């Protein structure tokens, strides 16, 4: 077990601490810059967001909420100019929170755009669908087993037949 404050030198060589201290910047094997996402333990190789590549707009939101929604421009529309990817975020009434969430969503979408099928988001989604499919298959097998068992019980206990 390593002493407190000491890390593996290989890990230290790849990590570069950012000025905020919240995210560590690194590069993946393909040489693309990526960022270790804060709070996303299982998503580590996400692309770095360059603010110069974004066009940000604040528009009026839609949906339920009445006057609070229709009079305030707290919906964030974020466009990544090089790829043309657009993200619209109106999850909360706070513009700051919506801006942060829009950037998180944009980071995930850009990961999919740049890496395609090798994106961590796509890989996790495929694994989740596979687990769901296996679970559904097991449930159907159990239902079939129960149905056959009940049919067997019903056949054994038919009235008028003597069990000899």
PDB file of N, CA and C in Angstrom, residues 1-92:
ATOM      1  N   UNK A   1       0.858  -1.186   0.000  1.00  0.00           N
ATOM      2  CA  UNK A   1       0.000   0.000   0.000  1.00  0.00           C
ATOM      3  C   UNK A   1       0.894   1.236   0.000  1.00  0.00           C
ATOM      4  N   UNK A   2       0.579   2.183  -0.857  1.00  0.00           N
ATOM      5  CA  UNK A   2       1.394   3.396  -1.005  1.00  0.00           C
ATOM      6  C   UNK A   2       1.140   4.344   0.155  1.00  0.00           C
ATOM      7  N   UNK A   3       2.151   5.095   0.509  1.00  0.00           N
ATOM      8  CA  UNK A   3       2.025   6.073   1.589  1.00  0.00           C
ATOM      9  C   UNK A   3       1.138   7.218   1.135  1.00  0.00           C
ATOM     10  N   UNK A   4       0.555   7.916   2.098  1.00  0.00           N
ATOM     11  CA  UNK A   4      -0.334   9.030   1.786  1.00  0.00           C
ATOM     12  C   UNK A   4       0.421  10.112   1.029  1.00  0.00           C
ATOM     13  N   UNK A   5      -0.176  10.611  -0.047  1.00  0.00           N
ATOM     14  CA  UNK A   5       0.433  11.678  -0.816  1.00  0.00           C
ATOM     15  C   UNK A   5       1.299  11.176  -1.957  1.00  0.00           C
ATOM     16  N   UNK A   6       1.588   9.870  -2.001  1.00  0.00           N
ATOM     17  CA  UNK A   6       2.403   9.317  -3.078  1.00  0.00           C
ATOM     18  C   UNK A   6       1.495   8.620  -4.082  1.00  0.00           C
ATOM     19  N   UNK A   7       1.771   8.813  -5.355  1.00  0.00           N
ATOM     20  CA  UNK A   7       1.011   8.163  -6.414  1.00  0.00           C
ATOM     21  C   UNK A   7       1.960   7.433  -7.324  1.00  0.00           C
ATOM     22  N   UNK A   8       1.395   6.587  -8.125  1.00  0.00           N
ATOM     23  CA  UNK A   8       2.157   5.864  -9.124  1.00  0.00           C
ATOM     24  C   UNK A   8       2.807   6.868 -10.068  1.00  0.00           C
ATOM     25  N   UNK A   9       4.120   6.776 -10.348  1.00  0.00           N
ATOM     26  CA  UNK A   9       4.782   7.743 -11.222  1.00  0.00           C
ATOM     27  C   UNK A   9       4.212   7.760 -12.636  1.00  0.00           C
ATOM     28  N   UNK A  10       3.701   6.610 -13.110  1.00  0.00           N
ATOM     29  CA  UNK A  10       3.115   6.574 -14.448  1.00  0.00           C
ATOM     30  C   UNK A  10       1.851   7.422 -14.500  1.00  0.00           C
ATOM     31  N   UNK A  11       1.085   7.385 -13.423  1.00  0.00           N
ATOM     32  CA  UNK A  11      -0.137   8.190 -13.365  1.00  0.00           C
ATOM     33  C   UNK A  11       0.223   9.668 -13.269  1.00  0.00           C
ATOM     34  N   UNK A  12       1.227   9.983 -12.453  1.00  0.00           N
ATOM     35  CA  UNK A  12       1.634  11.381 -12.306  1.00  0.00           C
ATOM     36  C   UNK A  12       2.151  11.948 -13.625  1.00  0.00           C
ATOM     37  N   UNK A  13       2.780  11.112 -14.436  1.00  0.00           N
ATOM     38  CA  UNK A  13       3.332  11.591 -15.696  1.00  0.00           C
ATOM     39  C   UNK A  13       2.235  11.970 -16.680  1.00  0.00           C
ATOM     40  N   UNK A  14       1.078  11.286 -16.598  1.00  0.00           N
ATOM     41  CA  UNK A  14       0.010  11.577 -17.555  1.00  0.00           C
ATOM     42  C   UNK A  14      -0.940  12.660 -17.071  1.00  0.00           C
ATOM     43  N   UNK A  15      -0.993  12.886 -15.762  1.00  0.00           N
ATOM     44  CA  UNK A  15      -1.917  13.894 -15.232  1.00  0.00           C
ATOM     45  C   UNK A  15      -1.241  15.249 -15.176  1.00  0.00           C
ATOM     46  N   UNK A  16      -2.002  16.275 -15.511  1.00  0.00           N
ATOM     47  CA  UNK A  16      -1.542  17.650 -15.334  1.00  0.00           C
ATOM     48  C   UNK A  16      -2.651  18.377 -14.604  1.00  0.00           C
ATOM     49  N   UNK A  17      -2.365  18.852 -13.443  1.00  0.00           N
ATOM     50  CA  UNK A  17      -3.401  19.510 -12.655  1.00  0.00           C
ATOM     51  C   UNK A  17      -3.743  20.863 -13.259  1.00  0.00           C
ATOM     52  N   UNK A  18      -5.038  21.132 -13.388  1.00  0.00           N
ATOM     53  CA  UNK A  18      -5.472  22.409 -13.950  1.00  0.00           C
ATOM     54  C   UNK A  18      -5.457  23.489 -12.876  1.00  0.00           C
ATOM     55  N   UNK A  19      -5.710  24.724 -13.290  1.00  0.00           N
ATOM     56  CA  UNK A  19      -5.666  25.836 -12.349  1.00  0.00           C
ATOM     57  C   UNK A  19      -6.822  25.795 -11.369  1.00  0.00           C
ATOM     58  N   UNK A  20      -7.956  25.181 -11.756  1.00  0.00           N
ATOM     59  CA  UNK A  20      -9.099  25.137 -10.859  1.00  0.00           C
ATOM     60  C   UNK A  20      -8.959  24.056  -9.805  1.00  0.00           C
ATOM     61  N   UNK A  21      -8.182  23.017 -10.087  1.00  0.00           N
ATOM     62  CA  UNK A  21      -8.033  21.932  -9.136  1.00  0.00           C
ATOM     63  C   UNK A  21      -9.172  20.944  -9.209  1.00  0.00           C
ATOM     64  N   UNK A  22     -10.206  21.221  -9.969  1.00  0.00           N
ATOM     65  CA  UNK A  22     -11.356  20.334 -10.066  1.00  0.00           C
ATOM     66  C   UNK A  22     -11.180  19.294 -11.154  1.00  0.00           C
ATOM     67  N   UNK A  23     -10.500  19.655 -12.215  1.00  0.00           N
ATOM     68  CA  UNK A  23     -10.340  18.743 -13.323  1.00  0.00           C
ATOM     69  C   UNK A  23      -8.865  18.583 -13.642  1.00  0.00           C
ATOM     70  N   UNK A  24      -8.489  17.389 -14.006  1.00  0.00           N
ATOM     71  CA  UNK A  24      -7.109  17.148 -14.401  1.00  0.00           C
ATOM     72  C   UNK A  24      -7.090  16.897 -15.901  1.00  0.00           C
ATOM     73  N   UNK A  25      -6.184  17.557 -16.583  1.00  0.00           N
ATOM     74  CA  UNK A  25      -6.111  17.429 -18.029  1.00  0.00           C
ATOM     75  C   UNK A  25      -5.055  16.396 -18.378  1.00  0.00           C
ATOM     76  N   UNK A  26      -5.329  15.587 -19.360  1.00  0.00           N
ATOM     77  CA  UNK A  26      -4.409  14.542 -19.782  1.00  0.00           C
ATOM     78  C   UNK A  26      -4.604  14.294 -21.266  1.00  0.00           C
ATOM     79  N   UNK A  27      -3.858  13.383 -21.842  1.00  0.00           N
ATOM     80  CA  UNK A  27      -4.092  13.029 -23.234  1.00  0.00           C
ATOM     81  C   UNK A  27      -4.243  11.528 -23.331  1.00  0.00           C
ATOM     82  N   UNK A  28      -5.142  11.091 -24.205  1.00  0.00           N
ATOM     83  CA  UNK A  28      -5.405   9.671 -24.360  1.00  0.00           C
ATOM     84  C   UNK A  28      -4.424   9.067 -25.353  1.00  0.00           C
ATOM     85  N   UNK A  29      -4.435   7.759 -25.551  1.00  0.00           N
ATOM     86  CA  UNK A  29      -3.473   7.128 -26.450  1.00  0.00           C
ATOM     87  C   UNK A  29      -3.511   7.669 -27.881  1.00  0.00           C
ATOM     88  N   UNK A  30      -4.650   8.169 -28.326  1.00  0.00           N
ATOM     89  CA  UNK A  30      -4.759   8.684 -29.686  1.00  0.00           C
ATOM     90  C   UNK A  30      -4.114  10.061 -29.810  1.00  0.00           C
ATOM     91  N   UNK A  31      -3.711  10.663 -28.703  1.00  0.00           N
ATOM     92  CA  UNK A  31      -3.059  11.964 -28.732  1.00  0.00           C
ATOM     93  C   UNK A  31      -4.028  13.121 -28.615  1.00  0.00           C
ATOM     94  N   UNK A  32      -5.333  12.844 -28.533  1.00  0.00           N
ATOM     95  CA  UNK A  32      -6.315  13.913 -28.386  1.00  0.00           C
ATOM     96  C   UNK A  32      -6.334  14.371 -26.938  1.00  0.00           C
ATOM     97  N   UNK A  33      -6.454  15.672 -26.701  1.00  0.00           N
ATOM     98  CA  UNK A  33      -6.548  16.123 -25.316  1.00  0.00           C
ATOM     99  C   UNK A  33      -7.881  15.687 -24.723  1.00  0.00           C
ATOM    100  N   UNK A  34      -7.855  15.330 -23.468  1.00  0.00           N
ATOM    101  CA  UNK A  34      -9.085  14.935 -22.794  1.00  0.00           C
ATOM    102  C   UNK A  34      -9.036  15.470 -21.372  1.00  0.00           C
ATOM    103  N   UNK A  35     -10.141  15.305 -20.650  1.00  0.00           N
ATOM    104  CA  UNK A  35     -10.223  15.841 -19.310  1.00  0.00           C
ATOM    105  C   UNK A  35     -10.829  14.781 -18.404  1.00  0.00           C
ATOM    106  N   UNK A  36     -10.350  14.720 -17.169  1.00  0.00           N
ATOM    107  CA  UNK A  36     -10.942  13.838 -16.191  1.00  0.00           C
ATOM    108  C   UNK A  36     -12.126  14.584 -15.597  1.00  0.00           C
ATOM    109  N   UNK A  37     -13.328  14.098 -15.871  1.00  0.00           N
ATOM    110  CA  UNK A  37     -14.538  14.812 -15.479  1.00  0.00           C
ATOM    111  C   UNK A  37     -14.768  14.700 -13.983  1.00  0.00           C
ATOM    112  N   UNK A  38     -15.031  15.828 -13.364  1.00  0.00           N
ATOM    113  CA  UNK A  38     -15.308  15.847 -11.939  1.00  0.00           C
ATOM    114  C   UNK A  38     -16.666  15.212 -11.693  1.00  0.00           C
ATOM    115  N   UNK A  39     -16.734  14.241 -10.790  1.00  0.00           N
ATOM    116  CA  UNK A  39     -17.991  13.592 -10.455  1.00  0.00           C
ATOM    117  C   UNK A  39     -18.373  12.487 -11.417  1.00  0.00           C
ATOM    118  N   UNK A  40     -17.623  12.275 -12.474  1.00  0.00           N
ATOM    119  CA  UNK A  40     -17.911  11.215 -13.432  1.00  0.00           C
ATOM    120  C   UNK A  40     -16.793  10.195 -13.331  1.00  0.00           C
ATOM    121  N   UNK A  41     -16.874   9.312 -12.348  1.00  0.00           N
ATOM    122  CA  UNK A  41     -15.790   8.375 -12.079  1.00  0.00           C
ATOM    123  C   UNK A  41     -15.565   7.412 -13.232  1.00  0.00           C
ATOM    124  N   UNK A  42     -16.653   6.997 -13.892  1.00  0.00           N
ATOM    125  CA  UNK A  42     -16.503   5.998 -14.934  1.00  0.00           C
ATOM    126  C   UNK A  42     -16.304   6.609 -16.315  1.00  0.00           C
ATOM    127  N   UNK A  43     -16.395   7.918 -16.460  1.00  0.00           N
ATOM    128  CA  UNK A  43     -16.140   8.583 -17.735  1.00  0.00           C
ATOM    129  C   UNK A  43     -14.890   9.442 -17.570  1.00  0.00           C
ATOM    130  N   UNK A  44     -13.755   8.951 -18.042  1.00  0.00           N
ATOM    131  CA  UNK A  44     -12.527   9.677 -17.756  1.00  0.00           C
ATOM    132  C   UNK A  44     -11.911  10.339 -18.972  1.00  0.00           C
ATOM    133  N   UNK A  45     -12.097   9.805 -20.160  1.00  0.00           N
ATOM    134  CA  UNK A  45     -11.436  10.348 -21.344  1.00  0.00           C
ATOM    135  C   UNK A  45     -12.370  11.231 -22.163  1.00  0.00           C
ATOM    136  N   UNK A  46     -12.809  12.325 -21.592  1.00  0.00           N
ATOM    137  CA  UNK A  46     -13.698  13.231 -22.303  1.00  0.00           C
ATOM    138  C   UNK A  46     -12.884  14.356 -22.931  1.00  0.00           C
ATOM    139  N   UNK A  47     -13.313  14.866 -24.088  1.00  0.00           N
ATOM    140  CA  UNK A  47     -12.534  15.922 -24.750  1.00  0.00           C
ATOM    141  C   UNK A  47     -12.532  17.232 -23.965  1.00  0.00           C
ATOM    142  N   UNK A  48     -11.482  18.008 -24.157  1.00  0.00           N
ATOM    143  CA  UNK A  48     -11.356  19.319 -23.522  1.00  0.00           C
ATOM    144  C   UNK A  48     -12.223  20.301 -24.294  1.00  0.00           C
ATOM    145  N   UNK A  49     -12.945  21.142 -23.563  1.00  0.00           N
ATOM    146  CA  UNK A  49     -13.782  22.143 -24.208  1.00  0.00           C
ATOM    147  C   UNK A  49     -13.006  23.445 -24.342  1.00  0.00           C
ATOM    148  N   UNK A  50     -12.879  23.922 -25.563  1.00  0.00           N
ATOM    149  CA  UNK A  50     -12.223  25.188 -25.833  1.00  0.00           C
ATOM    150  C   UNK A  50     -13.318  26.240 -26.012  1.00  0.00           C
ATOM    151  N   UNK A  51     -13.361  27.212 -25.137  1.00  0.00           N
ATOM    152  CA  UNK A  51     -14.439  28.205 -25.145  1.00  0.00           C
ATOM    153  C   UNK A  51     -14.481  29.018 -26.437  1.00  0.00           C
ATOM    154  N   UNK A  52     -13.357  29.120 -27.152  1.00  0.00           N
ATOM    155  CA  UNK A  52     -13.338  29.876 -28.402  1.00  0.00           C
ATOM    156  C   UNK A  52     -14.129  29.185 -29.505  1.00  0.00           C
ATOM    157  N   UNK A  53     -14.354  27.889 -29.360  1.00  0.00           N
ATOM    158  CA  UNK A  53     -15.062  27.124 -30.383  1.00  0.00           C
ATOM    159  C   UNK A  53     -16.569  27.102 -30.155  1.00  0.00           C
ATOM    160  N   UNK A  54     -17.053  27.816 -29.144  1.00  0.00           N
ATOM    161  CA  UNK A  54     -18.476  27.788 -28.817  1.00  0.00           C
ATOM    162  C   UNK A  54     -19.167  29.086 -29.167  1.00  0.00           C
ATOM    163  N   UNK A  55     -20.438  28.942 -29.511  1.00  0.00           N
ATOM    164  CA  UNK A  55     -21.332  30.081 -29.676  1.00  0.00           C
ATOM    165  C   UNK A  55     -22.465  29.838 -28.677  1.00  0.00           C
ATOM    166  N   UNK A  56     -22.652  30.764 -27.757  1.00  0.00           N
ATOM    167  CA  UNK A  56     -23.615  30.580 -26.682  1.00  0.00           C
ATOM    168  C   UNK A  56     -24.730  31.605 -26.790  1.00  0.00           C
ATOM    169  N   UNK A  57     -25.965  31.129 -26.656  1.00  0.00           N
ATOM    170  CA  UNK A  57     -27.127  32.017 -26.680  1.00  0.00           C
ATOM    171  C   UNK A  57     -28.004  31.708 -25.479  1.00  0.00           C
ATOM    172  N   UNK A  58     -28.703  32.719 -25.023  1.00  0.00           N
ATOM    173  CA  UNK A  58     -29.670  32.542 -23.952  1.00  0.00           C
ATOM    174  C   UNK A  58     -31.038  32.872 -24.524  1.00  0.00           C
ATOM    175  N   UNK A  59     -31.909  31.883 -24.545  1.00  0.00           N
ATOM    176  CA  UNK A  59     -33.236  32.061 -25.140  1.00  0.00           C
ATOM    177  C   UNK A  59     -34.288  31.746 -24.091  1.00  0.00           C
ATOM    178  N   UNK A  60     -35.508  32.093 -24.405  1.00  0.00           N
ATOM    179  CA  UNK A  60     -36.609  31.796 -23.497  1.00  0.00           C
ATOM    180  C   UNK A  60     -36.925  30.313 -23.561  1.00  0.00           C
ATOM    181  N   UNK A  61     -37.151  29.760 -22.401  1.00  0.00           N
ATOM    182  CA  UNK A  61     -37.439  28.334 -22.326  1.00  0.00           C
ATOM    183  C   UNK A  61     -38.875  28.036 -22.679  1.00  0.00           C
ATOM    184  N   UNK A  62     -39.189  26.755 -22.717  1.00  0.00           N
ATOM    185  CA  UNK A  62     -40.546  26.322 -23.012  1.00  0.00           C
ATOM    186  C   UNK A  62     -40.943  25.257 -22.006  1.00  0.00           C
ATOM    187  N   UNK A  63     -42.197  24.904 -22.012  1.00  0.00           N
ATOM    188  CA  UNK A  63     -42.684  23.857 -21.129  1.00  0.00           C
ATOM    189  C   UNK A  63     -43.412  24.426 -19.931  1.00  0.00           C
ATOM    190  N   UNK A  64     -43.665  23.574 -18.939  1.00  0.00           N
ATOM    191  CA  UNK A  64     -44.417  24.015 -17.765  1.00  0.00           C
ATOM    192  C   UNK A  64     -43.607  25.010 -16.933  1.00  0.00           C
ATOM    193  N   UNK A  65     -44.294  25.809 -16.179  1.00  0.00           N
ATOM    194  CA  UNK A  65     -43.623  26.781 -15.328  1.00  0.00           C
ATOM    195  C   UNK A  65     -44.254  28.153 -15.377  1.00  0.00           C
ATOM    196  N   UNK A  66     -45.122  28.361 -16.345  1.00  0.00           N
ATOM    197  CA  UNK A  66     -45.856  29.619 -16.411  1.00  0.00           C
ATOM    198  C   UNK A  66     -44.968  30.813 -16.662  1.00  0.00           C
ATOM    199  N   UNK A  67     -45.238  31.886 -15.924  1.00  0.00           N
ATOM    200  CA  UNK A  67     -44.549  33.153 -16.126  1.00  0.00           C
ATOM    201  C   UNK A  67     -43.044  33.030 -15.867  1.00  0.00           C
ATOM    202  N   UNK A  68     -42.659  32.197 -14.898  1.00  0.00           N
ATOM    203  CA  UNK A  68     -41.245  32.033 -14.576  1.00  0.00           C
ATOM    204  C   UNK A  68     -40.470  31.480 -15.766  1.00  0.00           C
ATOM    205  N   UNK A  69     -41.130  30.695 -16.589  1.00  0.00           N
ATOM    206  CA  UNK A  69     -40.466  30.102 -17.745  1.00  0.00           C
ATOM    207  C   UNK A  69     -40.545  30.998 -18.967  1.00  0.00           C
ATOM    208  N   UNK A  70     -41.700  31.575 -19.190  1.00  0.00           N
ATOM    209  CA  UNK A  70     -41.906  32.291 -20.447  1.00  0.00           C
ATOM    210  C   UNK A  70     -41.359  33.723 -20.456  1.00  0.00           C
ATOM    211  N   UNK A  71     -41.007  34.288 -19.311  1.00  0.00           N
ATOM    212  CA  UNK A  71     -40.507  35.672 -19.296  1.00  0.00           C
ATOM    213  C   UNK A  71     -38.996  35.771 -19.138  1.00  0.00           C
ATOM    214  N   UNK A  72     -38.359  34.693 -18.688  1.00  0.00           N
ATOM    215  CA  UNK A  72     -36.917  34.758 -18.446  1.00  0.00           C
ATOM    216  C   UNK A  72     -36.157  33.988 -19.518  1.00  0.00           C
ATOM    217  N   UNK A  73     -35.009  34.491 -19.892  1.00  0.00           N
ATOM    218  CA  UNK A  73     -34.169  33.826 -20.899  1.00  0.00           C
ATOM    219  C   UNK A  73     -33.097  33.013 -20.190  1.00  0.00           C
ATOM    220  N   UNK A  74     -33.514  31.877 -19.631  1.00  0.00           N
ATOM    221  CA  UNK A  74     -32.564  31.057 -18.895  1.00  0.00           C
ATOM    222  C   UNK A  74     -32.283  29.718 -19.591  1.00  0.00           C
ATOM    223  N   UNK A  75     -32.762  29.553 -20.798  1.00  0.00           N
ATOM    224  CA  UNK A  75     -32.456  28.373 -21.586  1.00  0.00           C
ATOM    225  C   UNK A  75     -31.158  28.644 -22.354  1.00  0.00           C
ATOM    226  N   UNK A  76     -30.185  27.736 -22.211  1.00  0.00           N
ATOM    227  CA  UNK A  76     -28.870  27.927 -22.828  1.00  0.00           C
ATOM    228  C   UNK A  76     -28.792  27.092 -24.101  1.00  0.00           C
ATOM    229  N   UNK A  77     -28.435  27.742 -25.212  1.00  0.00           N
ATOM    230  CA  UNK A  77     -28.192  27.050 -26.472  1.00  0.00           C
ATOM    231  C   UNK A  77     -26.703  27.183 -26.755  1.00  0.00           C
ATOM    232  N   UNK A  78     -26.015  26.049 -26.769  1.00  0.00           N
ATOM    233  CA  UNK A  78     -24.573  26.024 -26.942  1.00  0.00           C
ATOM    234  C   UNK A  78     -24.260  25.310 -28.251  1.00  0.00           C
ATOM    235  N   UNK A  79     -23.513  25.984 -29.135  1.00  0.00           N
ATOM    236  CA  UNK A  79     -23.171  25.406 -30.436  1.00  0.00           C
ATOM    237  C   UNK A  79     -21.659  25.277 -30.552  1.00  0.00           C
ATOM    238  N   UNK A  80     -21.214  24.068 -30.904  1.00  0.00           N
ATOM    239  CA  UNK A  80     -19.793  23.827 -31.154  1.00  0.00           C
ATOM    240  C   UNK A  80     -19.579  24.092 -32.639  1.00  0.00           C
ATOM    241  N   UNK A  81     -18.896  25.180 -32.964  1.00  0.00           N
ATOM    242  CA  UNK A  81     -18.780  25.653 -34.339  1.00  0.00           C
ATOM    243  C   UNK A  81     -18.065  24.651 -35.254  1.00  0.00           C
ATOM    244  N   UNK A  82     -16.915  24.058 -34.872  1.00  0.00           N
ATOM    245  CA  UNK A  82     -16.244  23.141 -35.798  1.00  0.00           C
ATOM    246  C   UNK A  82     -17.065  21.908 -36.184  1.00  0.00           C
ATOM    247  N   UNK A  83     -17.809  21.329 -35.236  1.00  0.00           N
ATOM    248  CA  UNK A  83     -18.565  20.115 -35.543  1.00  0.00           C
ATOM    249  C   UNK A  83     -20.026  20.393 -35.861  1.00  0.00           C
ATOM    250  N   UNK A  84     -20.529  21.576 -35.491  1.00  0.00           N
ATOM    251  CA  UNK A  84     -21.932  21.900 -35.739  1.00  0.00           C
ATOM    252  C   UNK A  84     -22.880  21.302 -34.716  1.00  0.00           C
ATOM    253  N   UNK A  85     -22.362  20.723 -33.656  1.00  0.00           N
ATOM    254  CA  UNK A  85     -23.181  20.107 -32.616  1.00  0.00           C
ATOM    255  C   UNK A  85     -23.858  21.193 -31.782  1.00  0.00           C
ATOM    256  N   UNK A  86     -25.167  21.039 -31.560  1.00  0.00           N
ATOM    257  CA  UNK A  86     -25.934  22.013 -30.789  1.00  0.00           C
ATOM    258  C   UNK A  86     -26.534  21.327 -29.569  1.00  0.00           C
ATOM    259  N   UNK A  87     -26.416  21.981 -28.411  1.00  0.00           N
ATOM    260  CA  UNK A  87     -26.997  21.491 -27.168  1.00  0.00           C
ATOM    261  C   UNK A  87     -27.904  22.574 -26.614  1.00  0.00           C
ATOM    262  N   UNK A  88     -29.102  22.175 -26.226  1.00  0.00           N
ATOM    263  CA  UNK A  88     -30.048  23.114 -25.619  1.00  0.00           C
ATOM    264  C   UNK A  88     -30.347  22.598 -24.220  1.00  0.00           C
ATOM    265  N   UNK A  89     -30.139  23.433 -23.214  1.00  0.00           N
ATOM    266  CA  UNK A  89     -30.312  23.009 -21.827  1.00  0.00           C
ATOM    267  C   UNK A  89     -31.228  23.978 -21.086  1.00  0.00           C
ATOM    268  N   UNK A  90     -32.336  23.459 -20.585  1.00  0.00           N
ATOM    269  CA  UNK A  90     -33.271  24.244 -19.779  1.00  0.00           C
ATOM    270  C   UNK A  90     -33.759  23.358 -18.647  1.00  0.00           C
ATOM    271  N   UNK A  91     -32.815  22.806 -17.885  1.00  0.00           N
ATOM    272  CA  UNK A  91     -33.160  21.872 -16.825  1.00  0.00           C
ATOM    273  C   UNK A  91     -33.540  22.574 -15.528  1.00  0.00           C
ATOM    274  N   UNK A  92     -32.997  23.774 -15.300  1.00  0.00           N
ATOM    275  CA  UNK A  92     -33.291  24.508 -14.072  1.00  0.00           C
ATOM    276  C   UNK A  92     -33.660  25.950 -14.419  1.00  0.00           C
TER     277      UNK A  92
END
